[in-house]
Every structure is written in C-alpha cells, then in structure tokens.
Coordinates of C-alpha atoms in Angstrom, one line a residue:
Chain L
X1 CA 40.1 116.8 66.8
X2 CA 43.4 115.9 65.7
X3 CA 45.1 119.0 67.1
X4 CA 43.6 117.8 70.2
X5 CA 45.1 114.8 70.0
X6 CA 48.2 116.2 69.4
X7 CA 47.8 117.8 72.6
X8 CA 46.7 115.2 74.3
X9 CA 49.6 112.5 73.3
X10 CA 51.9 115.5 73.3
X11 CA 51.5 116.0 77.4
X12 CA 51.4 112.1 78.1
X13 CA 54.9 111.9 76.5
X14 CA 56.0 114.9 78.6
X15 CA 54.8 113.4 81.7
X16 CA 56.0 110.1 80.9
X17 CA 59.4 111.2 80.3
X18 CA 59.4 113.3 83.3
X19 CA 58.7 110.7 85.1
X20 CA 61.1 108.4 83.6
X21 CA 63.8 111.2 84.1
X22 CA 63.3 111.6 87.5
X23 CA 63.4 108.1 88.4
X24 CA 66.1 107.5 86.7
X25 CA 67.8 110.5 88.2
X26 CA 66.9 108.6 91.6
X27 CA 68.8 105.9 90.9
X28 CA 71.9 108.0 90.0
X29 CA 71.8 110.2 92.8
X30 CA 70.9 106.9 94.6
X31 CA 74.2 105.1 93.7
X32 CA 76.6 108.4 93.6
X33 CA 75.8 108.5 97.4
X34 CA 76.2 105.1 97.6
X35 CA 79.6 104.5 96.0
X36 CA 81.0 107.6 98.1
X37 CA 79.0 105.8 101.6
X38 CA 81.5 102.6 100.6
X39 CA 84.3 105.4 99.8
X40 CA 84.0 106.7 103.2
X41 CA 83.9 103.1 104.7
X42 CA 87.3 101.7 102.9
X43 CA 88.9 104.9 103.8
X44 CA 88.4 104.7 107.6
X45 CA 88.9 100.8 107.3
X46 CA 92.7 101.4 105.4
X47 CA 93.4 105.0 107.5
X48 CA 93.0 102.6 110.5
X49 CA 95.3 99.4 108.8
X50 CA 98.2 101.6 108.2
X51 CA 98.4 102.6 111.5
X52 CA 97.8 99.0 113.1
X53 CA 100.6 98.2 110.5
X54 CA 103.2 100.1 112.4
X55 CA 104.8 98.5 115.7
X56 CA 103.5 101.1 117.8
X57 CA 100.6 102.6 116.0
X58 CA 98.7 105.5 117.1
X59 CA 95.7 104.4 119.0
X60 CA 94.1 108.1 119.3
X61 CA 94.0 107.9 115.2
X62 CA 92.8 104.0 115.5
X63 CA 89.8 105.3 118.1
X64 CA 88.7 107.9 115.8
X65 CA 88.8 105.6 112.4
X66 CA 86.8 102.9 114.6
X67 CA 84.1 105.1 115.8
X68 CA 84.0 106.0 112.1
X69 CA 83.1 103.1 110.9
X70 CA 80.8 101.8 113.9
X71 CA 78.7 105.3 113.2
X72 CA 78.9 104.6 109.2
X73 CA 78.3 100.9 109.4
X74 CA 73.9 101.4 110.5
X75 CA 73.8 103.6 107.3
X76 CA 74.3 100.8 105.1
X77 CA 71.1 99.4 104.5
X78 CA 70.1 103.3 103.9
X79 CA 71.7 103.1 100.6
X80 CA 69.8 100.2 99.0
X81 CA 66.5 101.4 98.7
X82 CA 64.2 99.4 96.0
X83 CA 65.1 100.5 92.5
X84 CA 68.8 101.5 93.2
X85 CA 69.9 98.3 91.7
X86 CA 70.7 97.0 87.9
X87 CA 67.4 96.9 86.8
X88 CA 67.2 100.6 87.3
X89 CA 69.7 101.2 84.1
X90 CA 72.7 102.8 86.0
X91 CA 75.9 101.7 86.2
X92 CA 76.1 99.8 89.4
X93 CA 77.9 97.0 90.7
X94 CA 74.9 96.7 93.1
X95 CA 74.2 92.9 92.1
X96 CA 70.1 92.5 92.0
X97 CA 70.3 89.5 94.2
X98 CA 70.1 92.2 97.1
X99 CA 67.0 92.8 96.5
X100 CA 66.2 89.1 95.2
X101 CA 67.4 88.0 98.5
X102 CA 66.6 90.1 101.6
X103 CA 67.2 87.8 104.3
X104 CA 70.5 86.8 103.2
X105 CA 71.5 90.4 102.5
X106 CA 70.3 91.6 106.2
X107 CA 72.1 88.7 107.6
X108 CA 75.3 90.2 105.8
X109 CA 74.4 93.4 106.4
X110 CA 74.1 92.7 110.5
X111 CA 77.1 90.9 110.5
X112 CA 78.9 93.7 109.3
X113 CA 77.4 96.2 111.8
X114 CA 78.1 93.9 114.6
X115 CA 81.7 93.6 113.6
X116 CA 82.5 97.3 113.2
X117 CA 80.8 98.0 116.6
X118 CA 83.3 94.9 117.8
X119 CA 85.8 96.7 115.8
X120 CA 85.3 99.9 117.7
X121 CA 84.6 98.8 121.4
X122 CA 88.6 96.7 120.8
X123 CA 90.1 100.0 119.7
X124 CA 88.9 102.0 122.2
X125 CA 90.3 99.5 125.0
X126 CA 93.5 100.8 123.2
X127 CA 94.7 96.9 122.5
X128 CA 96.5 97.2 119.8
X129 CA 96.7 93.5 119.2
X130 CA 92.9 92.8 119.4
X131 CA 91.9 95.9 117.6
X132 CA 94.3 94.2 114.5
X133 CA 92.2 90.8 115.4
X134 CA 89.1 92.8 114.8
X135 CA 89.9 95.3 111.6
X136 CA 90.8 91.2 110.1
X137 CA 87.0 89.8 111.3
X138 CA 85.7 93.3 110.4
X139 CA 87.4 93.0 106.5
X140 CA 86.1 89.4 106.3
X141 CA 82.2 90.9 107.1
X142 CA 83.3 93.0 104.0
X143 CA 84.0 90.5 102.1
X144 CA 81.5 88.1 102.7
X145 CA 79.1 90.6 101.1
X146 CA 80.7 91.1 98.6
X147 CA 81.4 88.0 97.2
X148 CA 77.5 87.4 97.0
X149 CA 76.0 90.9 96.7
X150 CA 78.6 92.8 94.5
X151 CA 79.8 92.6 91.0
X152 CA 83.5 92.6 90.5
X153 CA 84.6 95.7 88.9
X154 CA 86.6 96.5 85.8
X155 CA 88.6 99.2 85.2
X156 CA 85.8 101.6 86.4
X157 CA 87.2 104.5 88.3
Chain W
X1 CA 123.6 72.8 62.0
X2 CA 124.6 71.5 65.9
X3 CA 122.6 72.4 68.7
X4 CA 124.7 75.3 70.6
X5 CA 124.0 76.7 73.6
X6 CA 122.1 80.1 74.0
X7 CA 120.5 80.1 76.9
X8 CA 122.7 80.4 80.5
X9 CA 120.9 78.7 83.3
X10 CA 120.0 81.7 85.0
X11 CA 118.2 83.2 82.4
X12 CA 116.5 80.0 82.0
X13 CA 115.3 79.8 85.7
X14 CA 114.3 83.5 85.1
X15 CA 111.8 82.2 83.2
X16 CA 110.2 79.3 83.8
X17 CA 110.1 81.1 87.5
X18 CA 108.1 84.1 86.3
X19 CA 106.0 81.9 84.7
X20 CA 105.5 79.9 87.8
X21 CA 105.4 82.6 89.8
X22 CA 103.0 84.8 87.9
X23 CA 100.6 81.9 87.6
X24 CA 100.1 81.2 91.3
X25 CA 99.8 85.2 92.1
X26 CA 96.8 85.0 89.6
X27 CA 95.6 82.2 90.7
X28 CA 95.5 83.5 94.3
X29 CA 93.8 86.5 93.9
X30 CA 91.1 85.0 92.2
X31 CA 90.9 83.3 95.6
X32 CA 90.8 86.0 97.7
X33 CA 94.2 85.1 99.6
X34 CA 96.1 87.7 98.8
X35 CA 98.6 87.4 101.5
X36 CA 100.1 84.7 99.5
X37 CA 99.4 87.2 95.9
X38 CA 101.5 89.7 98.1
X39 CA 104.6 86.5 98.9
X40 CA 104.0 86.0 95.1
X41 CA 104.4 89.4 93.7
X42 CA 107.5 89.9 96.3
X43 CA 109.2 87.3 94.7
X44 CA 108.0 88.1 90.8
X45 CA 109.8 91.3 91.9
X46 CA 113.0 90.1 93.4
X47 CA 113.4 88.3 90.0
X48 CA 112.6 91.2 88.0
X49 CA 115.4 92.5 90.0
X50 CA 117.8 89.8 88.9
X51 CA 117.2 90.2 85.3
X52 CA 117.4 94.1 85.1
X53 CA 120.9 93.3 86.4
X54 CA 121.5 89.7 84.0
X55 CA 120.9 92.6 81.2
X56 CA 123.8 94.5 81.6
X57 CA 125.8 91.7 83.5
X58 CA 124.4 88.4 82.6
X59 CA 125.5 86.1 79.7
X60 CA 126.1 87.0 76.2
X61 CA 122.4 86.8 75.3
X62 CA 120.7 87.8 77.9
X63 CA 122.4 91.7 77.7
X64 CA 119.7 93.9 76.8
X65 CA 122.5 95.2 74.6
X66 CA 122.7 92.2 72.9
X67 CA 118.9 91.5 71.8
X68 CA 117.4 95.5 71.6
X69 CA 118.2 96.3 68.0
X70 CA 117.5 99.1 65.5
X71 CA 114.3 99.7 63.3
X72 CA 116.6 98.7 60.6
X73 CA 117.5 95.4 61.8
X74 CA 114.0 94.4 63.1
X75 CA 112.7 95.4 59.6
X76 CA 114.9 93.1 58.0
X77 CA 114.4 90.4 60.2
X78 CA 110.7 90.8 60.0
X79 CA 110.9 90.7 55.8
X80 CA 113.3 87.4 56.0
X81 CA 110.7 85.7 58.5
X82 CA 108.5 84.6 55.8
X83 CA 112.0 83.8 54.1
X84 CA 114.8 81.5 54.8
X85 CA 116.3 84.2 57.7
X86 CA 118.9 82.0 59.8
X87 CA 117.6 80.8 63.2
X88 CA 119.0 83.6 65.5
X89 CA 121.8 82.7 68.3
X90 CA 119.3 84.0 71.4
X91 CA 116.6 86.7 70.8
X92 CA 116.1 87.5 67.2
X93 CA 115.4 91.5 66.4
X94 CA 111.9 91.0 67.0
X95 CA 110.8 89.0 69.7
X96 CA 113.8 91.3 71.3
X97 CA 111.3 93.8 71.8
X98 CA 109.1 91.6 72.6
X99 CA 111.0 91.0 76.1
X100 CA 111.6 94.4 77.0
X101 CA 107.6 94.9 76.5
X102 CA 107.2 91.9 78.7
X103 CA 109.9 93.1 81.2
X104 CA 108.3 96.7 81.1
X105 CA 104.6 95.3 81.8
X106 CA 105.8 93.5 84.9
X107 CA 107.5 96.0 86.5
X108 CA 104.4 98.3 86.3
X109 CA 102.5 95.3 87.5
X110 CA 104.4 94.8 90.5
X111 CA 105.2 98.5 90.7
X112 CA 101.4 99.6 90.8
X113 CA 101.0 96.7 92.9
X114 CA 103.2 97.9 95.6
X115 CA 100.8 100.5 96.2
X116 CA 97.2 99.0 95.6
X117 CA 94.4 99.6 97.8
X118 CA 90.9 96.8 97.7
X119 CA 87.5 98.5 97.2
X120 CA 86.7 97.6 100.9
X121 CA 90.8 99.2 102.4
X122 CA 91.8 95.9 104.1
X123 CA 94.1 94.2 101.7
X124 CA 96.7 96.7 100.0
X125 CA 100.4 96.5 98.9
X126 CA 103.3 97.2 101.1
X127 CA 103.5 100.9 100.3
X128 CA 100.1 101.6 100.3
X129 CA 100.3 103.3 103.4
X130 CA 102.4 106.1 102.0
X131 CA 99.3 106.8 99.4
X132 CA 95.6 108.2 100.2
X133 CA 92.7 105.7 99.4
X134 CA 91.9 107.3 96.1
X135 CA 95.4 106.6 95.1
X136 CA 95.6 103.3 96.1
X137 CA 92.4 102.5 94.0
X138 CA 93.7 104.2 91.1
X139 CA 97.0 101.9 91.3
X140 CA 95.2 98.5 92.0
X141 CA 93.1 99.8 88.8
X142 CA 96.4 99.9 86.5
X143 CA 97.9 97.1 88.3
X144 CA 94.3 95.2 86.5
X145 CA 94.9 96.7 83.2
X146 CA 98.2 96.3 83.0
X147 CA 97.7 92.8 84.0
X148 CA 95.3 92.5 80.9
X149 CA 98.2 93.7 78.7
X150 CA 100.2 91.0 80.1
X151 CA 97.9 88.5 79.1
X152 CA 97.7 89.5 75.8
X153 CA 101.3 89.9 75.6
X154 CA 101.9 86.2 76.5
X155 CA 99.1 84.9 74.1
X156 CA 101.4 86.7 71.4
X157 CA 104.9 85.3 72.9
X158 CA 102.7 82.0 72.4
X159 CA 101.3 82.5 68.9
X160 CA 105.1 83.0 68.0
X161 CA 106.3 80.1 69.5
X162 CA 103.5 78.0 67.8
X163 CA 104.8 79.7 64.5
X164 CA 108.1 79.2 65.0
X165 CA 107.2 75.5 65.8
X166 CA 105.6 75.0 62.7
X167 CA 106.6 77.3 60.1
X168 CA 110.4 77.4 60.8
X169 CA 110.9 74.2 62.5
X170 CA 112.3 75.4 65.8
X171 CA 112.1 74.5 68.7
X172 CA 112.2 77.4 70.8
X173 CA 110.3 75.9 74.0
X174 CA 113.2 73.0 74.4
X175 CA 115.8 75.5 73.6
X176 CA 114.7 77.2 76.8
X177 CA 114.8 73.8 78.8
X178 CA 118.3 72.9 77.4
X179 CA 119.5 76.0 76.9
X180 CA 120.9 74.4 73.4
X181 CA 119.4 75.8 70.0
X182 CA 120.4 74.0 66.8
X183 CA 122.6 76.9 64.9
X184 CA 124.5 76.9 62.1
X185 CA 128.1 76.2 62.7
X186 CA 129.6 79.6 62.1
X187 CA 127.0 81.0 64.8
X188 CA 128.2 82.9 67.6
X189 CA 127.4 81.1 70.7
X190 CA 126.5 81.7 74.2
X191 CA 129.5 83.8 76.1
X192 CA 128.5 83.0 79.6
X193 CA 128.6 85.8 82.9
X194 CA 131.2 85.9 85.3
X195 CA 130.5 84.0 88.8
X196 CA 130.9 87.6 90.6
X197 CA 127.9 88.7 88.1
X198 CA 125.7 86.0 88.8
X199 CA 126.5 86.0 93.3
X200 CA 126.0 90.1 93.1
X201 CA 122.6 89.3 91.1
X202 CA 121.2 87.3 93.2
X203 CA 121.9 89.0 96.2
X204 CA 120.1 91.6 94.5
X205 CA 117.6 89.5 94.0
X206 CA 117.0 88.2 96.9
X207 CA 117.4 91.3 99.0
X208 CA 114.7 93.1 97.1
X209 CA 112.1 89.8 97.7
X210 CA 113.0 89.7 101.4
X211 CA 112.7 93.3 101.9
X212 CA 109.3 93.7 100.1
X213 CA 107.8 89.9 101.9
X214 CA 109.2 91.5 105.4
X215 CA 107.6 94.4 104.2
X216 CA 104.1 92.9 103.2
X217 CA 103.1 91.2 106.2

C-alpha cells in the first residue's frame, strides 16, 4: 500500500509541477514577446523622430516608420492575455491594474491605435509639419498608458 | 583667526547654480516635461563647462591643481580630522576628491544624457539620433544609475558639512555664501583669476549651453 502511495503522490507532484512549469513558462514567453512588441514600437516611434528632427527630413523613411507603427499598434492588446501580469511571478513591469481595469485599459489601448493610424494617414500626406504634430499626440497616447498601466523601471536592461 | 576669503564668486555661483539647476532637472522629469529636463541639463552642462576651465584657470582654489592631492597628504589629513588639523584655506585633501567625484558623476550624467532614449522613443537627448534605440536605452539606463550615485554623493558632501558644523566648528555652508572662511592669520588666501580667464570661461560656457538648448529642441 505504501509503495502505492508513493506512486500515487509521486505522479501528482510530477503533474503538478508540469503544470506549474509550463504556466509559468507561458508567462515568460508571454512577456519576452511582449517587451520586444514595445521594442519594436519605440524603435519605429524614435527611427521616425530623428528624421522629423531634421529641417528637411526624409518623408519615404517617415512613411515606412508610420505604416509600422499603424500595423504594430492592433497587436497590442494581443500581448496581454490573462495571466501575463505580476501575479504570474515574472518579472514584468505589466502593472496588474490592466487586468483589474479593462475598460480603462481598452480606452487607452484605442486611443493609442487611433493615434498611430492618425500618425500614419499625416505622414503619408508627406506634411512634414503635421506628421511632427502627430508623432507628439501619438507619444502622449504612449504615455498616457503608461503612467496608469506600467511600472517605472529600474535599472533593468 | 580672521575670516579670509577662499572662495572667488564664480566658483561660488558654480555652485549654488548646479544645485539649483540640478534640482529643477529632477524635479521635471519626475513630471514628465522633459523639454525643460533637456533646457536644464543644457545649462548643468554649460557650467560643467565653465568649471573644467575655472580648474586650470580659475582662482587660486578652485585649480584642480590646487585641491587634488597625494595619498600621503589625504592620509594625514584624514588622521588630523579627529585631531586639531587647521581649518584648510579652500578644499582640504579630502573633500578634494570629493569634488572631482562630484564633477566626474555629472559629466557622465549629462554625457549619458546627451544620448538617452525613453522606453516609448519620443523623448531622447540631442544626440540621440546619432545612436540605435538599444543604445539609447542603455545610456538613459546609466544616466539613472549614475544619477543614484549622485545622490548618494551629495548626502555624503552633506554628512560632512553637518560634521564639520559641529565637530570642528566651521562653517563651511556661509563660507560658500561669503566666500570668507575664518583662517589662521598666516593662511594663504584666495589668489583670484585674471578677468581674460573668467570672459574666455564663460564664453565657454555659454557657447556649450546654447549649442546643446539650440540643439535639444
């Protein structure tokens, strides 16, 4: 009986901790993708600020940075699925209130998409001036998330 | 004991504006306006600028030569602090060293800063653009830490100045209003710049904090 036992305890554990392990391997692959989503994002978002930057920047490379983000921006909510956040014992600067909060994090979330596409339709007019207007409302959609829905980092590369 | 002066004027505004200065670009990141943290930084620059020069050109104490001494002499300054060592005419041996860590932290500060990159590539220093993204968030990292050090540098410069308040009976904050430190008679003091010196300085100065605010916005 108690060899049984054994056994029996001995494969709960092993499914337990399989299952822990692969949830928690989730999450990590969850938030590597993630940080390098928001990688991809502040590239395009400074690659298209140094050129506005210049007196006569270089609208082809603008265009392309826009599109970028307008195709990146719809992905966003992609990378917060349920579990990804603190709780889920990765490192994270996900703050749980994202998932706390829905309705305030879609309203940030759309106001972001609706700025990039903004962002992108002034760029490809090839107006150098508004497209500068819109990277600065675009930024401030960045922003405005951030301040409620992400932790300040430290030192973390 | 008279009090003597130790302190030129410049040196003096050096540092009650780097203190100024360095307050309000902390104070406006942590507000998000970091057009002004940029004006700030510009300006904590241009005076950093000054004062490399005031160190090989500026008054009698303010010469790096003057105040960076040997292991020797900071050893026996150190020993005589618990002592009876005379009140020093300027830096003494240690808090010499002190400066030059001080000096050396802000110019990484403002030199990382010059190239910083935000998390979401919208706000970034005036060279940024000649760095990738990953570059740029690996300088606004050390710009942080080194702004920690900085901190914890000036809680130090402050612990001192308590001691030396208390313990020794100087007063080293007034000295750096007045410029006037009460010496013994037979101290050396204060031989002040030459007026070329100080106009070359500040154009110096001046020129570096225009070029990098024209360059920042």
């Amino acid at each position: 009986m108690s060899w049984n036992w054994t056994l029996r305890a001995g494969a709960a554990t092993l499914v337990l901790a399989t299952a822990v392990s692969a949830y928690a391997l989730d999450a990590a692959s969850v938030e590597k993708a993630r940080s390098d989503y928001f990688h991809s994002v502040g590239k395009a978002m400074k690659g298209s600020g140094d050129e506005l930057k210049k007196p006569e920047p270089s609208m082809t490379d603008v265009k392309a940075f826009a599109a970028t983000l307008d195709k990146l921006a719809p992905e966003l909510v992609t990378h917060f699925p349920a579990g990804s956040g603190p709780d889920a014992g990765i490192k994270t600067e996900a703050k749980a209130d994202i998932w706390t909060r829905p309705a305030d994090f879609k309203k940030a979330v759309d106001a972001f998409t609706t700025a990039a596409h903004a962002y992108n339709v002034a760029a490809q007019t090839g107006d150098a001036g508004a497209t500068r207007t819109a990277r600065m409302a675009l930024g401030k959609t960045c922003g405005g998330c951030h301040d409620s829905f992400r932790n300040e980092e430290h030192h973390n590369h | 004991m008279t009090r003597l002066k130790v302190w030129d004027l410049p040196t003096r505004l050096f540092h009650w504006g780097l203190v100024v200065l360095v307050g309000l670009a902390w104070w406006s990141v942590s507000v998000h306006n970091l057009t002004f943290h940029r004006i700030c930084g510009s300006l904590v620059a241009g005076l950093l600028a000054f004062r490399l020069w005031w160190g090989l050109f500026g008054g009698s104490t303010a010469r790096f030569g003057h105040f960076l001494k040997g292991p020797g002499a900071v050893l026996k300054y150190a020993k005589g602090l618990i002592g009876h060592a005379e009140p020093a005419s300027g830096h003494n041996p240690m808090g010499g060293w002190s400066v030059a860590a001080l000096l050396t932290l802000l110019i990484a500060i403002v030199g990382f800063g010059l190239f910083a990159v935000d998390v979401d590539g919208l706000e970034s220093g005036p060279f940024s653009n000649l760095v990738s993204f990953e570059v740029g968030r690996t300088a606004s990292h050390l710009h942080d830490l080194m702004f920690d050090g900085l901190k914890l540098l000036v809680l130090v410069h402050l612990a001192a100045i308590a001691f030396y308040a208390v313990v020794k009976r100087e007063g080293l904050v007034r000295a750096m209003v007045d410029g006037k430190k009460a010496l013994p008679d037979t101290a050396a003091p204060l031989a002040p710049a030459r007026i070329w010196a100080l106009l070359v300085g500040l154009a110096i100065g001046a020129a570096v904090a225009g070029l990098l605010i024209r360059l920042s916005n």
